Amino acid sequence: DGKPALDKENGDPQLKKRPLMGLPILTDLTYSNGIWKGGEIYDPKSGKTYSCELKLKSPEVLEVKGYLGFSFVGRTVEWTKAKR
């Protein structure tokens, strides 16, 4: 319908009206010894925020690990750099 998709799954009623386009999903990460840690990742599909770690596996592949509580209990996905 030409309208931007909104953050409708967010648990905060005031944030449900914000557009998803341009929404930061990675925050507060710090880099040390090849790994970005200590930050969070927001999943707009579920409206939930998870702790996360990032690791560059190659110049084209970023490993993204999201978890609750302990890093060994979570989900890991690989993001591949888009071709220009």
PDB file of C-alpha atoms in Angstrom:
ATOM      1  CA  ASP A   1       0.000   0.000   0.000  1.00  0.00           C
ATOM      2  CA  GLY A   2       3.065   2.265  -0.183  1.00  0.00           C
ATOM      3  CA  LYS A   3       3.277   2.773   3.584  1.00  0.00           C
ATOM      4  CA  PRO A   4       6.455   1.786   5.479  1.00  0.00           C
ATOM      5  CA  ALA A   5       6.379  -1.447   7.496  1.00  0.00           C
ATOM      6  CA  LEU A   6       6.117  -0.711  11.223  1.00  0.00           C
ATOM      7  CA  ASP A   7       7.633  -2.354  14.305  1.00  0.00           C
ATOM      8  CA  LYS A   8       4.247  -3.882  15.174  1.00  0.00           C
ATOM      9  CA  GLU A   9       5.663  -6.862  17.145  1.00  0.00           C
ATOM     10  CA  ASN A  10       7.472  -4.658  19.680  1.00  0.00           C
ATOM     11  CA  GLY A  11       6.279  -5.096  23.264  1.00  0.00           C
ATOM     12  CA  ASP A  12       6.378  -1.335  23.899  1.00  0.00           C
ATOM     13  CA  PRO A  13       3.152   0.222  22.548  1.00  0.00           C
ATOM     14  CA  GLN A  14       4.918   3.506  21.742  1.00  0.00           C
ATOM     15  CA  LEU A  15       7.542   1.731  19.616  1.00  0.00           C
ATOM     16  CA  LYS A  16       4.985  -0.216  17.567  1.00  0.00           C
ATOM     17  CA  LYS A  17       4.498   2.865  15.377  1.00  0.00           C
ATOM     18  CA  ARG A  18       8.156   3.313  14.368  1.00  0.00           C
ATOM     19  CA  PRO A  19       9.154   2.320  10.819  1.00  0.00           C
ATOM     20  CA  LEU A  20      11.399  -0.718  10.343  1.00  0.00           C
ATOM     21  CA  MET A  21      13.333   0.963   7.516  1.00  0.00           C
ATOM     22  CA  GLY A  22      16.516   2.376   9.027  1.00  0.00           C
ATOM     23  CA  LEU A  23      15.872   0.859  12.458  1.00  0.00           C
ATOM     24  CA  PRO A  24      19.161  -0.047  14.190  1.00  0.00           C
ATOM     25  CA  ILE A  25      19.138  -3.753  15.046  1.00  0.00           C
ATOM     26  CA  LEU A  26      22.704  -4.046  16.446  1.00  0.00           C
ATOM     27  CA  THR A  27      23.701  -1.909  19.450  1.00  0.00           C
ATOM     28  CA  ASP A  28      26.481  -1.481  22.035  1.00  0.00           C
ATOM     29  CA  LEU A  29      29.004  -3.955  20.596  1.00  0.00           C
ATOM     30  CA  THR A  30      32.698  -3.684  21.488  1.00  0.00           C
ATOM     31  CA  TYR A  31      35.541  -5.286  19.541  1.00  0.00           C
ATOM     32  CA  SER A  32      38.206  -7.473  21.161  1.00  0.00           C
ATOM     33  CA  ASN A  33      40.395 -10.252  19.730  1.00  0.00           C
ATOM     34  CA  GLY A  34      38.421 -10.713  16.506  1.00  0.00           C
ATOM     35  CA  ILE A  35      34.960 -10.764  18.111  1.00  0.00           C
ATOM     36  CA  TRP A  36      32.382  -8.038  18.680  1.00  0.00           C
ATOM     37  CA  LYS A  37      30.728  -8.685  22.080  1.00  0.00           C
ATOM     38  CA  GLY A  38      28.616  -7.169  24.813  1.00  0.00           C
ATOM     39  CA  GLY A  39      25.907  -5.849  22.551  1.00  0.00           C
ATOM     40  CA  GLU A  40      22.374  -6.660  21.593  1.00  0.00           C
ATOM     41  CA  ILE A  41      20.472  -7.594  18.462  1.00  0.00           C
ATOM     42  CA  TYR A  42      16.828  -6.716  17.909  1.00  0.00           C
ATOM     43  CA  ASP A  43      14.585  -9.133  15.997  1.00  0.00           C
ATOM     44  CA  PRO A  44      11.720  -7.137  14.463  1.00  0.00           C
ATOM     45  CA  LYS A  45       9.877 -10.343  13.502  1.00  0.00           C
ATOM     46  CA  SER A  46       9.433 -11.311  17.174  1.00  0.00           C
ATOM     47  CA  GLY A  47       9.827  -7.881  18.804  1.00  0.00           C
ATOM     48  CA  LYS A  48      12.486  -9.324  21.121  1.00  0.00           C
ATOM     49  CA  THR A  49      16.024  -8.203  21.914  1.00  0.00           C
ATOM     50  CA  TYR A  50      18.838 -10.701  22.488  1.00  0.00           C
ATOM     51  CA  SER A  51      22.463 -10.551  23.590  1.00  0.00           C
ATOM     52  CA  CYS A  52      24.784 -11.091  20.650  1.00  0.00           C
ATOM     53  CA  GLU A  53      28.309 -11.696  19.391  1.00  0.00           C
ATOM     54  CA  LEU A  54      29.669 -11.141  15.888  1.00  0.00           C
ATOM     55  CA  LYS A  55      32.676 -12.693  14.189  1.00  0.00           C
ATOM     56  CA  LEU A  56      33.988 -12.043  10.685  1.00  0.00           C
ATOM     57  CA  LYS A  57      34.554 -15.475   9.152  1.00  0.00           C
ATOM     58  CA  SER A  58      35.745 -14.096   5.803  1.00  0.00           C
ATOM     59  CA  PRO A  59      35.588 -10.758   3.968  1.00  0.00           C
ATOM     60  CA  GLU A  60      32.122 -11.772   2.731  1.00  0.00           C
ATOM     61  CA  VAL A  61      30.650 -13.672   5.721  1.00  0.00           C
ATOM     62  CA  LEU A  62      29.705 -12.379   9.177  1.00  0.00           C
ATOM     63  CA  GLU A  63      28.746 -14.917  11.854  1.00  0.00           C
ATOM     64  CA  VAL A  64      25.955 -13.546  14.066  1.00  0.00           C
ATOM     65  CA  LYS A  65      25.112 -15.321  17.325  1.00  0.00           C
ATOM     66  CA  GLY A  66      22.050 -14.285  19.319  1.00  0.00           C
ATOM     67  CA  TYR A  67      21.283 -15.691  22.757  1.00  0.00           C
ATOM     68  CA  LEU A  68      19.459 -15.261  26.048  1.00  0.00           C
ATOM     69  CA  GLY A  69      21.602 -15.558  29.141  1.00  0.00           C
ATOM     70  CA  PHE A  70      24.463 -17.831  28.101  1.00  0.00           C
ATOM     71  CA  SER A  71      26.220 -17.649  24.737  1.00  0.00           C
ATOM     72  CA  PHE A  72      26.280 -21.437  24.312  1.00  0.00           C
ATOM     73  CA  VAL A  73      22.443 -21.463  24.308  1.00  0.00           C
ATOM     74  CA  GLY A  74      21.342 -19.526  21.262  1.00  0.00           C
ATOM     75  CA  ARG A  75      21.165 -19.389  17.521  1.00  0.00           C
ATOM     76  CA  THR A  76      23.937 -18.657  15.051  1.00  0.00           C
ATOM     77  CA  VAL A  77      23.378 -17.452  11.486  1.00  0.00           C
ATOM     78  CA  GLU A  78      25.709 -16.264   8.759  1.00  0.00           C
ATOM     79  CA  TRP A  79      25.140 -12.981   6.956  1.00  0.00           C
ATOM     80  CA  THR A  80      26.674 -12.788   3.494  1.00  0.00           C
ATOM     81  CA  LYS A  81      27.770  -9.475   2.025  1.00  0.00           C
ATOM     82  CA  ALA A  82      25.531  -8.343  -0.818  1.00  0.00           C
ATOM     83  CA  LYS A  83      27.081  -8.064  -4.246  1.00  0.00           C
ATOM     84  CA  ARG A  84      27.061  -4.585  -5.780  1.00  0.00           C
TER      85      ARG A  84
END
